[in-house]
CSV table of C-alpha atoms in Angstrom, one decimal:
chain,number,residue,atom,x,y,z
Y,1,MET,CA,0.0,0.0,0.0
Y,2,THR,CA,1.2,3.5,-0.7
Y,3,ILE,CA,0.2,7.0,0.1
Y,4,GLY,CA,-3.0,7.7,-1.8
Y,5,ASP,CA,-3.9,4.0,-2.4
Y,6,ILE,CA,-7.3,4.1,-3.9
Y,7,SER,CA,-8.2,0.4,-3.6
Y,8,PRO,CA,-11.1,-0.2,-1.2
Y,9,LYS,CA,-10.4,-1.5,2.2
Y,10,LYS,CA,-12.4,-3.4,4.7
Y,11,GLU,CA,-13.4,-1.7,7.9
Y,12,ARG,CA,-10.6,-1.8,10.4
Y,13,LYS,CA,-11.7,-2.9,13.9
Y,14,SER,CA,-10.3,-0.9,16.8
Y,15,ARG,CA,-11.5,0.6,20.0
Y,16,ARG,CA,-12.0,3.9,18.3
Y,17,SER,CA,-13.8,2.3,15.3
Y,18,LYS,CA,-12.0,4.4,12.7
Y,19,GLN,CA,-12.9,3.3,9.2
Y,20,VAL,CA,-10.2,3.3,6.6
Y,21,VAL,CA,-11.6,3.9,3.1
Y,22,ASP,CA,-10.6,4.7,-0.4
Y,23,GLU,CA,-8.1,7.5,-0.9
Y,24,LYS,CA,-7.5,8.1,2.8
Y,25,ALA,CA,-5.8,4.8,3.5
Y,26,PRO,CA,-2.8,5.1,5.8
Y,27,LEU,CA,0.8,5.1,4.5
Y,28,LEU,CA,1.4,1.6,5.9
Y,29,PRO,CA,-1.2,-0.9,7.3
Y,30,LYS,CA,-0.6,-1.9,10.9
Y,31,ARG,CA,-1.6,-5.4,10.2
Y,32,GLN,CA,-3.0,-6.7,7.0
Y,33,ASP,CA,-4.1,-10.2,6.2
Y,34,GLU,CA,-4.2,-11.8,2.8
Y,35,ALA,CA,-7.7,-10.6,2.2
Y,36,GLY,CA,-6.7,-7.0,2.8
Y,37,GLY,CA,-8.4,-6.5,6.1
Y,38,TYR,CA,-7.0,-5.6,9.5
Y,39,ASP,CA,-6.7,-7.7,12.6
Y,40,GLU,CA,-8.1,-6.7,15.9
Y,41,PHE,CA,-5.9,-4.0,17.5
Y,42,ASN,CA,-6.3,-3.1,21.2
Y,43,GLY,CA,-4.6,0.3,21.1
Y,44,ALA,CA,-1.0,1.4,21.6
Y,45,SER,CA,0.1,2.8,25.0
Y,46,PHE,CA,1.2,6.4,25.5
Y,47,THR,CA,4.8,5.3,26.2
Y,48,GLY,CA,4.9,3.1,23.1
Y,49,ALA,CA,3.6,5.9,20.9
Y,50,VAL,CA,6.2,8.3,22.3
Y,51,PHE,CA,9.0,5.8,21.5
Y,52,ASN,CA,7.7,5.1,18.0
Y,53,LEU,CA,7.5,8.8,17.2
Y,54,SER,CA,10.9,9.5,18.8
Y,55,THR,CA,12.4,6.8,16.6
Y,56,THR,CA,11.0,8.5,13.5
Y,57,ILE,CA,12.5,11.8,14.7
Y,58,VAL,CA,16.0,10.6,15.9
Y,59,GLY,CA,17.8,9.1,13.0
Y,60,ALA,CA,21.1,9.7,11.2
Y,61,GLY,CA,20.5,13.5,11.5
Y,62,ILE,CA,21.8,13.4,15.0
Y,63,MET,CA,25.3,12.8,13.7
Y,64,ALA,CA,25.4,16.1,11.8
Y,65,LEU,CA,24.1,18.3,14.6
Y,66,PRO,CA,27.5,18.9,16.2
Y,67,ALA,CA,28.6,20.2,12.9
Y,68,THR,CA,25.8,22.8,12.9
Y,69,MET,CA,27.2,24.1,16.1
Y,70,LYS,CA,30.5,24.7,14.3
Y,71,VAL,CA,28.6,26.8,11.7
Y,72,LEU,CA,26.2,28.6,14.1
Y,73,GLY,CA,28.0,28.7,17.4
Y,74,LEU,CA,26.5,27.2,20.6
Y,75,ILE,CA,24.1,30.0,21.5
Y,76,LEU,CA,22.5,30.4,18.0
Y,77,GLY,CA,22.7,26.6,17.3
Y,78,ILE,CA,20.9,25.6,20.5
Y,79,ALA,CA,18.3,28.4,20.0
Y,80,MET,CA,17.6,27.1,16.5
Y,81,ILE,CA,17.1,23.5,17.7
Y,82,VAL,CA,14.5,24.8,20.2
Y,83,PHE,CA,12.9,27.0,17.6
Y,84,MET,CA,12.6,24.2,15.1
Y,85,ALA,CA,11.0,22.0,17.8
Y,86,PHE,CA,8.3,24.6,18.4
Y,87,LEU,CA,7.8,25.1,14.6
Y,88,THR,CA,7.5,21.3,14.1
Y,89,ASP,CA,4.9,21.1,16.9
Y,90,ALA,CA,2.9,23.8,15.2
Y,91,SER,CA,3.0,22.1,11.8
Y,92,ILE,CA,2.0,18.7,13.2
Y,93,GLU,CA,-0.9,20.5,15.0
Y,94,PHE,CA,-2.1,21.8,11.6
Y,95,LEU,CA,-1.9,18.3,10.1
Y,96,LEU,CA,-3.9,16.7,13.0
Y,97,ARG,CA,-6.6,19.4,13.1
Y,98,PHE,CA,-7.3,19.4,9.4
Y,99,SER,CA,-7.2,15.6,9.3
Y,100,ARG,CA,-9.9,15.5,12.0
Y,101,ALA,CA,-12.0,18.0,10.0
Y,102,GLY,CA,-11.7,16.0,6.8
Y,103,LYS,CA,-11.8,12.6,8.5
Y,104,SER,CA,-8.4,11.7,6.9
Y,105,THR,CA,-6.4,9.0,8.5
Y,106,SER,CA,-3.1,9.6,6.6
Y,107,TYR,CA,-0.9,12.4,5.3
Y,108,GLY,CA,-1.8,11.3,1.8
Y,109,GLY,CA,-5.5,11.4,2.6
Y,110,LEU,CA,-5.1,14.9,3.9
Y,111,MET,CA,-3.2,16.1,0.8
Y,112,GLY,CA,-5.8,14.4,-1.4
Y,113,ASP,CA,-8.6,16.1,0.5
Y,114,ALA,CA,-7.0,19.5,0.2
Y,115,PHE,CA,-5.4,19.3,-3.3
Y,116,GLY,CA,-6.8,16.2,-5.0
Y,117,LYS,CA,-4.9,13.5,-6.8
Y,118,TYR,CA,-1.9,15.6,-7.7
Y,119,GLY,CA,-1.5,16.6,-4.0
Y,120,ARG,CA,-1.1,13.0,-3.1
Y,121,ILE,CA,1.3,12.3,-5.9
Y,122,PHE,CA,3.5,15.3,-5.0
Y,123,LEU,CA,3.5,14.0,-1.4
Y,124,GLN,CA,4.6,10.5,-2.6
Y,125,VAL,CA,7.4,12.0,-4.6
Y,126,CYS,CA,8.7,13.9,-1.6
Y,127,VAL,CA,8.5,10.8,0.6
Y,128,LEU,CA,10.6,9.0,-2.1
Y,129,VAL,CA,13.2,11.7,-2.2
Y,130,ASN,CA,13.4,12.0,1.6
Y,131,ASN,CA,13.7,8.3,2.2
Y,132,ILE,CA,16.3,7.8,-0.5
Y,133,GLY,CA,18.3,10.7,1.0
Y,134,VAL,CA,18.0,9.2,4.5
Y,135,LEU,CA,19.2,5.8,3.3
Y,136,ILE,CA,22.1,7.3,1.4
Y,137,VAL,CA,23.1,9.1,4.6
Y,138,TYR,CA,22.9,5.7,6.4
Y,139,MET,CA,25.3,4.1,3.9
Y,140,ILE,CA,27.7,7.1,4.0
Y,141,ILE,CA,27.9,6.9,7.8
Y,142,ILE,CA,28.5,3.1,7.6
Y,143,GLY,CA,31.3,3.7,5.1
Y,144,ASP,CA,32.8,6.4,7.4
Y,145,VAL,CA,32.7,4.1,10.3
Y,146,LEU,CA,34.1,1.0,8.7
Y,147,SER,CA,36.6,2.3,6.2
Y,148,GLY,CA,37.1,6.0,7.1
Y,149,THR,CA,36.6,9.2,5.3
Y,150,SER,CA,38.7,12.0,3.7
Y,151,SER,CA,35.8,14.4,2.9
Y,152,SER,CA,37.3,17.2,5.0
Y,153,GLY,CA,40.8,16.9,3.4
Y,154,VAL,CA,42.1,15.0,6.4
Y,155,HIS,CA,41.8,11.2,6.5
Y,156,HIS,CA,40.0,9.8,9.5
Y,157,ALA,CA,40.6,6.1,9.8
Y,158,GLY,CA,37.7,3.6,9.9
Y,159,VAL,CA,37.3,0.7,12.4
Y,160,LEU,CA,38.5,-1.9,9.9
Y,161,GLU,CA,41.6,0.1,9.0
Y,162,GLY,CA,42.4,0.6,12.7
Y,163,TRP,CA,42.0,-3.1,13.5
Y,164,LEU,CA,43.6,-4.6,10.4
Y,165,GLY,CA,45.7,-1.9,8.7
Y,166,GLU,CA,45.1,-0.3,5.3
Y,167,HIS,CA,44.3,-2.8,2.6
Y,168,TRP,CA,42.3,-2.7,-0.7
Y,169,TRP,CA,39.6,-5.0,0.8
Y,170,ASN,CA,38.8,-2.6,3.6
Y,171,GLY,CA,38.6,0.4,1.2
Y,172,ARG,CA,35.3,2.4,1.2
Y,173,THR,CA,33.9,1.2,-2.2
Y,174,PHE,CA,34.6,-2.5,-1.5
Y,175,VAL,CA,33.2,-2.4,2.0
Y,176,LEU,CA,30.0,-0.7,0.8
Y,177,ILE,CA,29.7,-3.4,-1.9
Y,178,VAL,CA,30.0,-6.2,0.6
Y,179,THR,CA,27.7,-4.4,3.0
Y,180,THR,CA,25.1,-3.8,0.3
Y,181,LEU,CA,25.1,-7.4,-1.0
Y,182,GLY,CA,25.6,-9.1,2.3
Y,183,ILE,CA,23.4,-7.1,4.6
Y,184,PHE,CA,21.2,-4.5,2.9
Y,185,SER,CA,20.0,-6.6,0.0
Y,186,PRO,CA,18.8,-9.6,2.2
Y,187,LEU,CA,17.1,-7.3,4.7
Y,188,ALA,CA,15.4,-5.4,1.9
Y,189,CYS,CA,14.0,-8.6,0.4
Y,190,PHE,CA,11.4,-9.1,3.2
Y,191,LYS,CA,8.0,-8.6,1.7
Y,192,ARG,CA,6.3,-7.9,5.0
Y,193,ILE,CA,7.7,-5.6,7.7
Y,194,VAL,CA,4.9,-6.5,10.1
Y,195,VAL,CA,5.3,-9.9,11.6
Y,196,PRO,CA,2.0,-11.8,12.2
Y,197,SER,CA,1.2,-12.1,15.9
Y,198,HIS,CA,1.0,-16.0,15.7
Y,199,LEU,CA,4.7,-16.3,14.8
Y,200,PRO,CA,7.4,-16.7,17.5
Y,201,PHE,CA,9.2,-13.6,18.7
Y,202,ALA,CA,6.6,-11.3,17.0
Y,203,ASP,CA,6.2,-9.3,20.2
Y,204,SER,CA,10.0,-8.5,20.2
Y,205,LEU,CA,9.4,-6.0,17.5
Y,206,ARG,CA,7.6,-3.8,20.0
Y,207,PHE,CA,11.0,-3.1,21.6
Y,208,THR,CA,12.7,-2.0,18.4
Y,209,SER,CA,11.7,1.7,18.8
Y,210,ALA,CA,12.8,1.8,22.4
Y,211,LEU,CA,16.1,0.1,21.5
Y,212,SER,CA,16.7,2.7,18.7
Y,213,VAL,CA,16.2,5.6,21.2
Y,214,ALA,CA,18.4,3.7,23.7
Y,215,LEU,CA,21.3,3.5,21.2
Y,216,ALA,CA,21.1,7.2,20.7
Y,217,VAL,CA,21.2,7.7,24.5
Y,218,VAL,CA,24.1,5.4,24.8
Y,219,PHE,CA,26.0,7.4,22.2
Y,220,LEU,CA,25.1,10.6,24.1
Y,221,VAL,CA,26.1,9.2,27.5
Y,222,ILE,CA,29.5,8.1,26.2
Y,223,THR,CA,30.1,11.5,24.5
Y,224,VAL,CA,29.0,13.4,27.6
Y,225,GLY,CA,31.2,11.3,29.9
Y,226,ILE,CA,34.3,11.8,27.7
Y,227,ALA,CA,33.6,15.6,27.3
Y,228,ILE,CA,33.2,16.1,31.1
Y,229,ILE,CA,36.3,14.1,32.0
Y,230,LYS,CA,38.4,16.1,29.5
Y,231,LEU,CA,36.8,19.4,30.7
Y,232,ILE,CA,37.7,18.6,34.3
Y,233,SER,CA,41.2,17.7,33.3
Y,234,GLY,CA,41.5,21.0,31.3
Y,235,THR,CA,42.3,19.3,28.0
Y,236,VAL,CA,39.4,20.9,26.1
Y,237,MET,CA,38.6,24.5,25.5
Y,238,MET,CA,35.3,26.2,25.7
Y,239,PRO,CA,33.8,26.1,22.2
Y,240,ARG,CA,32.8,29.1,20.2
Y,241,LEU,CA,29.5,30.6,21.4
Y,242,LEU,CA,28.6,32.8,18.4
Y,243,PRO,CA,29.0,32.2,14.6
Y,244,ASP,CA,32.2,33.5,13.0
Y,245,VAL,CA,30.8,36.0,10.5
Y,246,THR,CA,33.6,38.0,8.7
Y,247,ASP,CA,32.0,38.7,5.4
Y,248,LEU,CA,28.9,38.2,3.3
Y,249,THR,CA,29.9,34.7,2.2
Y,250,SER,CA,30.3,33.6,5.8
Y,251,PHE,CA,26.9,35.1,6.6
Y,252,TRP,CA,25.2,33.2,3.8
Y,253,LYS,CA,26.9,30.0,5.0
Y,254,LEU,CA,24.9,30.2,8.3
Y,255,PHE,CA,21.8,29.2,6.3
Y,256,THR,CA,23.4,25.9,5.3
Y,257,ALA,CA,22.6,24.6,8.8
Y,258,VAL,CA,18.9,25.0,8.1
Y,259,PRO,CA,18.3,21.9,5.9
Y,260,VAL,CA,20.1,19.7,8.5
Y,261,LEU,CA,17.9,21.1,11.3
Y,262,VAL,CA,14.8,20.6,9.2
Y,263,THR,CA,15.7,16.9,8.4
Y,264,ALA,CA,16.4,16.3,12.1
Y,265,TYR,CA,12.7,16.8,13.0
Y,266,ILE,CA,10.9,15.2,10.0
Y,267,CYS,CA,8.4,12.7,11.4
Y,268,HIS,CA,5.2,14.0,9.8
Y,269,TYR,CA,4.5,11.1,7.5
Y,270,ASN,CA,4.4,8.8,10.5
Y,271,VAL,CA,2.2,10.9,12.8
Y,272,HIS,CA,-1.1,9.6,11.4
Y,273,SER,CA,0.0,6.0,11.7
Y,274,ILE,CA,0.8,6.5,15.4
Y,275,ASP,CA,-2.5,8.4,15.9
Y,276,ASN,CA,-4.4,5.5,14.4
Y,277,GLU,CA,-2.8,3.1,16.8
Y,278,LEU,CA,-3.6,5.1,19.9
Y,279,GLU,CA,-6.5,3.8,22.0
Y,280,ASP,CA,-7.4,7.4,23.0
Y,281,SER,CA,-7.0,9.8,20.1
Y,282,THR,CA,-6.9,12.8,22.5
Y,283,GLN,CA,-3.4,11.6,23.6
Y,284,ILE,CA,-1.7,12.3,20.2
Y,285,ARG,CA,-0.9,16.0,21.1
Y,286,PRO,CA,0.8,15.0,24.4
Y,287,VAL,CA,2.5,12.2,22.6
Y,288,VAL,CA,3.9,14.6,20.0
Y,289,ARG,CA,5.0,17.2,22.5
Y,290,THR,CA,6.6,14.6,24.8
Y,291,ALA,CA,8.5,13.0,21.8
Y,292,LEU,CA,9.7,16.5,20.6
Y,293,ALA,CA,10.8,17.4,24.1
Y,294,LEU,CA,12.7,14.1,24.5
Y,295,CYS,CA,14.4,14.4,21.1
Y,296,SER,CA,15.2,18.1,21.5
Y,297,THR,CA,17.0,17.3,24.8
Y,298,VAL,CA,19.0,14.6,23.1
Y,299,TYR,CA,19.8,16.9,20.2
Y,300,ILE,CA,20.9,19.8,22.4
Y,301,MET,CA,23.1,17.6,24.6
Y,302,THR,CA,24.6,15.8,21.6
Y,303,SER,CA,25.3,19.1,19.8
Y,304,PHE,CA,26.8,20.8,22.9
Y,305,PHE,CA,29.0,18.0,24.1
Y,306,GLY,CA,30.0,16.8,20.6
Y,307,PHE,CA,31.1,20.3,19.7
Y,308,LEU,CA,32.7,20.7,23.1
Y,309,LEU,CA,34.8,17.6,22.6
Y,310,PHE,CA,36.0,18.2,19.1
Y,311,GLY,CA,35.6,22.0,18.6
Y,312,ASP,CA,36.3,23.3,15.1
Y,313,ALA,CA,37.7,19.9,14.1
Y,314,THR,CA,34.1,18.5,14.3
Y,315,MET,CA,33.3,16.5,11.2
Y,316,ASP,CA,30.0,16.6,9.2
Y,317,ASP,CA,29.6,13.1,10.5
Y,318,VAL,CA,30.7,13.3,14.2
Y,319,LEU,CA,31.2,9.5,14.3
Y,320,ALA,CA,34.2,10.0,12.0
Y,321,ASN,CA,35.9,12.0,14.8
Y,322,PHE,CA,36.0,9.0,17.1
Y,323,ASP,CA,39.2,7.7,15.4
Y,324,THR,CA,41.9,9.3,17.6
Y,325,ASN,CA,43.2,9.0,21.1
Y,326,LEU,CA,40.8,10.9,23.3
Y,327,GLY,CA,43.3,11.2,26.1
Y,328,ILE,CA,41.3,9.1,28.6
Y,329,PRO,CA,41.6,5.4,29.7
Y,330,TYR,CA,40.1,2.9,27.3
Y,331,SER,CA,40.0,5.5,24.6
Y,332,SER,CA,40.3,3.0,21.7
Y,333,LEU,CA,37.6,0.7,23.2
Y,334,LEU,CA,35.1,3.6,23.7
Y,335,ASN,CA,35.8,4.9,20.1
Y,336,ASP,CA,35.0,1.5,18.6
Y,337,ALA,CA,32.0,0.9,20.9
Y,338,VAL,CA,30.4,4.2,19.8
Y,339,ARG,CA,31.0,3.7,16.1
Y,340,VAL,CA,30.3,0.0,15.7
Y,341,SER,CA,27.1,0.1,17.8
Y,342,TYR,CA,25.6,3.0,15.8
Y,343,ALA,CA,26.6,1.5,12.5
Y,344,ALA,CA,25.0,-1.8,13.4
Y,345,HIS,CA,21.9,0.1,14.5
Y,346,LEU,CA,21.7,1.8,11.1
Y,347,MET,CA,22.1,-1.5,9.3
Y,348,LEU,CA,19.1,-2.9,11.1
Y,349,VAL,CA,17.0,0.2,10.6
Y,350,PHE,CA,17.6,0.2,6.9
Y,351,PRO,CA,14.7,-2.2,5.9
Y,352,ILE,CA,12.2,-0.2,8.0
Y,353,VAL,CA,13.0,3.0,6.0
Y,354,PHE,CA,13.3,1.0,2.7
Y,355,TYR,CA,9.9,-0.7,3.0
Y,356,PRO,CA,7.7,2.4,2.5
Y,357,LEU,CA,10.2,3.7,-0.1
Y,358,ARG,CA,9.7,0.6,-2.2
Y,359,LEU,CA,5.9,0.7,-1.8
Y,360,ASN,CA,5.6,4.3,-2.8
Y,361,MET,CA,7.8,3.8,-5.8
Y,362,ASP,CA,5.6,1.0,-6.9
Y,363,GLY,CA,2.5,3.1,-6.3
Y,364,LEU,CA,3.9,5.8,-8.6
Y,365,LEU,CA,5.1,3.5,-11.4
Y,366,PHE,CA,2.3,0.9,-11.3
Y,367,PRO,CA,-0.7,2.5,-9.6
Y,368,TYR,CA,-3.2,0.1,-11.0
Y,369,SER,CA,-1.2,-3.2,-10.8
Y,370,ARG,CA,-1.8,-6.0,-8.3
Y,371,PRO,CA,-0.1,-5.8,-4.9
Y,372,LEU,CA,3.6,-5.7,-5.1
Y,373,ALA,CA,4.1,-8.7,-2.8
Y,374,GLN,CA,2.2,-10.8,-5.4
Y,375,SER,CA,4.6,-9.9,-8.3
Y,376,ASN,CA,8.1,-11.3,-7.7
Y,377,THR,CA,9.4,-9.8,-10.9
Y,378,ARG,CA,8.2,-6.3,-10.1
Y,379,PHE,CA,9.3,-6.7,-6.5
Y,380,ALA,CA,12.9,-7.7,-7.5
Y,381,CYS,CA,13.3,-5.0,-10.1
Y,382,ILE,CA,12.2,-2.2,-7.9
Y,383,THR,CA,14.2,-3.4,-5.0
Y,384,ALA,CA,17.4,-3.8,-7.1
Y,385,GLY,CA,16.9,-0.5,-8.8
Y,386,LEU,CA,16.5,1.4,-5.5
Y,387,ILE,CA,19.4,-0.3,-3.8
Y,388,ALA,CA,21.6,0.6,-6.8
Y,389,VAL,CA,20.6,4.2,-6.6
Y,390,ILE,CA,21.3,4.4,-2.9
Y,391,PHE,CA,24.7,2.6,-3.4
Y,392,LEU,CA,25.7,5.0,-6.1
Y,393,GLY,CA,24.6,8.0,-4.1
Y,394,ALA,CA,26.6,6.9,-1.1
Y,395,ASN,CA,29.8,6.5,-3.3
Y,396,PHE,CA,29.5,9.8,-5.2
Y,397,ILE,CA,28.2,12.1,-2.4
Y,398,PRO,CA,31.2,13.1,-0.3
Y,399,SER,CA,29.6,13.6,3.1
Y,400,ILE,CA,26.3,13.5,5.0
Y,401,TRP,CA,26.2,17.3,5.1
Y,402,ASP,CA,25.8,17.4,1.3
Y,403,ALA,CA,23.1,14.7,1.4
Y,404,PHE,CA,21.2,16.6,4.1
Y,405,GLN,CA,21.5,19.8,2.1
Y,406,PHE,CA,19.7,18.3,-0.8
Y,407,THR,CA,16.9,16.3,1.0
Y,408,GLY,CA,16.5,19.0,3.7
Y,409,ALA,CA,16.2,21.8,1.3
Y,410,THR,CA,13.7,20.0,-1.0
Y,411,ALA,CA,11.6,17.0,0.1
Y,412,ALA,CA,12.0,17.4,3.9
Y,413,VAL,CA,11.1,21.0,4.1
Y,414,CYS,CA,7.9,20.2,2.0
Y,415,LEU,CA,6.9,17.4,4.2
Y,416,GLY,CA,7.6,19.2,7.4
Y,417,PHE,CA,6.5,22.8,6.8
Y,418,ILE,CA,5.3,23.7,3.3
Y,419,PHE,CA,2.6,21.1,2.9
Y,420,PRO,CA,1.0,21.6,6.4
Y,421,ALA,CA,1.1,25.3,5.9
Y,422,ALA,CA,-0.4,25.0,2.4
Y,423,VAL,CA,-3.2,22.8,3.8
Y,424,THR,CA,-3.9,25.5,6.4
Y,425,LEU,CA,-4.0,28.3,3.8
Y,426,ARG,CA,-6.2,26.2,1.5
Y,427,ASN,CA,-8.6,26.0,4.5
Y,428,HIS,CA,-10.8,23.5,2.7
Y,429,HIS,CA,-13.0,23.0,5.8
Y,430,PHE,CA,-13.0,26.7,6.9
Y,431,ILE,CA,-11.5,26.1,10.3
Y,432,ALA,CA,-8.3,28.1,10.1
Y,433,THR,CA,-8.1,31.3,12.2
Y,434,LYS,CA,-6.3,34.4,11.2
Y,435,LYS,CA,-3.5,33.5,13.5
Y,436,ASP,CA,-3.2,30.1,11.8
Y,437,LYS,CA,-3.0,31.6,8.4
Y,438,MET,CA,-0.3,34.1,9.5
Y,439,LEU,CA,1.7,31.3,11.0
Y,440,ALA,CA,1.3,29.2,7.9
Y,441,LEU,CA,2.4,32.0,5.7
Y,442,PHE,CA,5.4,32.6,8.0
Y,443,MET,CA,6.3,28.9,7.7
Y,444,ILE,CA,6.3,29.0,3.9
Y,445,VAL,CA,8.2,32.2,3.6
Y,446,LEU,CA,10.8,31.1,6.1
Y,447,ALA,CA,11.2,27.6,4.6
Y,448,VAL,CA,11.5,28.9,1.0
Y,449,PHE,CA,13.8,31.8,1.8
Y,450,SER,CA,16.2,29.9,4.2
Y,451,ASN,CA,16.5,26.8,2.0
Y,452,ALA,CA,16.9,28.8,-1.2
Y,453,VAL,CA,19.8,30.7,0.5
Y,454,ALA,CA,21.3,27.4,1.7
Y,455,ILE,CA,21.2,26.0,-1.8
Y,456,TYR,CA,22.7,29.2,-3.2
Y,457,SER,CA,25.5,29.2,-0.6
Y,458,ASP,CA,26.4,25.5,-1.3
Y,459,ALA,CA,26.4,26.1,-5.0
Y,460,TYR,CA,28.5,29.2,-4.6
Y,461,ALA,CA,31.0,27.4,-2.4
Y,462,LEU,CA,31.2,24.5,-4.8
Y,463,PHE,CA,31.8,26.9,-7.8
Y,464,LYS,CA,34.4,28.8,-5.9
Y,465,LYS,CA,36.2,25.5,-4.9
Y,466,ASN,CA,36.2,24.3,-8.5
Y,467,SER,CA,37.5,27.6,-9.7
Y,468,GLY,CA,40.3,27.5,-7.1
Y,469,ALA,CA,41.3,24.1,-8.2
Y,470,GLY,CA,42.3,25.2,-11.7
Y,471,PRO,CA,45.9,25.5,-13.0
Y,472,ARG,CA,48.1,28.0,-11.2
Y,473,ALA,CA,50.8,30.2,-12.7
């Protein structure tokens, strides 16, 4: 099933008795049998919903946040993290309120209600671009961790190079080939991401979201511990509090942090699914705010202590910084623990992000064909094609910062701010207040302006770099 799936669905039984019909079908079914109906669902708990949404929010973007502090400085950087959290909360409130008014149970249904078929298609395209970008970032991080990176001009050794020395078989391209064929491809071949309840260990999937958040917290705890120890010993300096703006170019460069911050909070396409699972629909607003508060706290602490630990040497992917002697006992062990655990986490999360990507690609290319799981040829071709695109992107895009610039300035900003604001301004059900419309207009203007400047700044820097690389007299 994809966003905007127009095939009829049987009534889904739940304690809230929501009926899923026609174009307002959710992005992913929570549990679908062979006939296309839904099993009995007793309702998700408040805590479970918070962890599910937090998992959607906290992804690979956390690794680029310390680098935003290098661009913005601590004061402006932390202020922007808090500001983006409040803006995200407002945009999700728009989605939920207008979904209630139109009785939509998915983001696609809401866009279809407000803008028709083309609204749903545009949303699908943005989900595709966003998810492809996220998976490319996952693969770049895994390449950085296992075989190192030289994107900053200075080589940072990977785990395999540190353990076994430098060889052709632990080079970046070969490692990514082996990882893609040996790990990503088998995991991506599962036709169902939801395990039927009668199978053994089905209930263990409920802990995946909590484990994902826990891994981010483990990374944070280790980073905070190392930074505090070095701060007490006087081996680290207080990082820069304000941005270093010396000319117009450095001023425009500040906007390059915006797409990273936007991507860090993208969870909108999963809000309806979590809302549908809740036993009490009135809990969704507290769920959203609790998840945003939790993730913002993790973001602020990761950004602060990561930048405190590495200062202006902070890499776009802060995991790449954990390759040197930290000046504390068990430094090498802590470095490897941080990098390997998070890389393993990304490998296991890969199929969860890939699953909706494949379904929506199939929905765009073959909207009237039989279900994808029933066509092995179509399933194999789409899976192989998408994995090839992700692999090539991870090899030709130099760093996660560049990947975030593209997805954050295009698809992510549409999903997070422009679409919710556009639905509010469309006001199809005449429930938007003057304050809502002013805030929606502010969102659109801010999103378009800041991301346009970010794209311009990146393009200008790339052009200037290429010009400077020419022959010299």
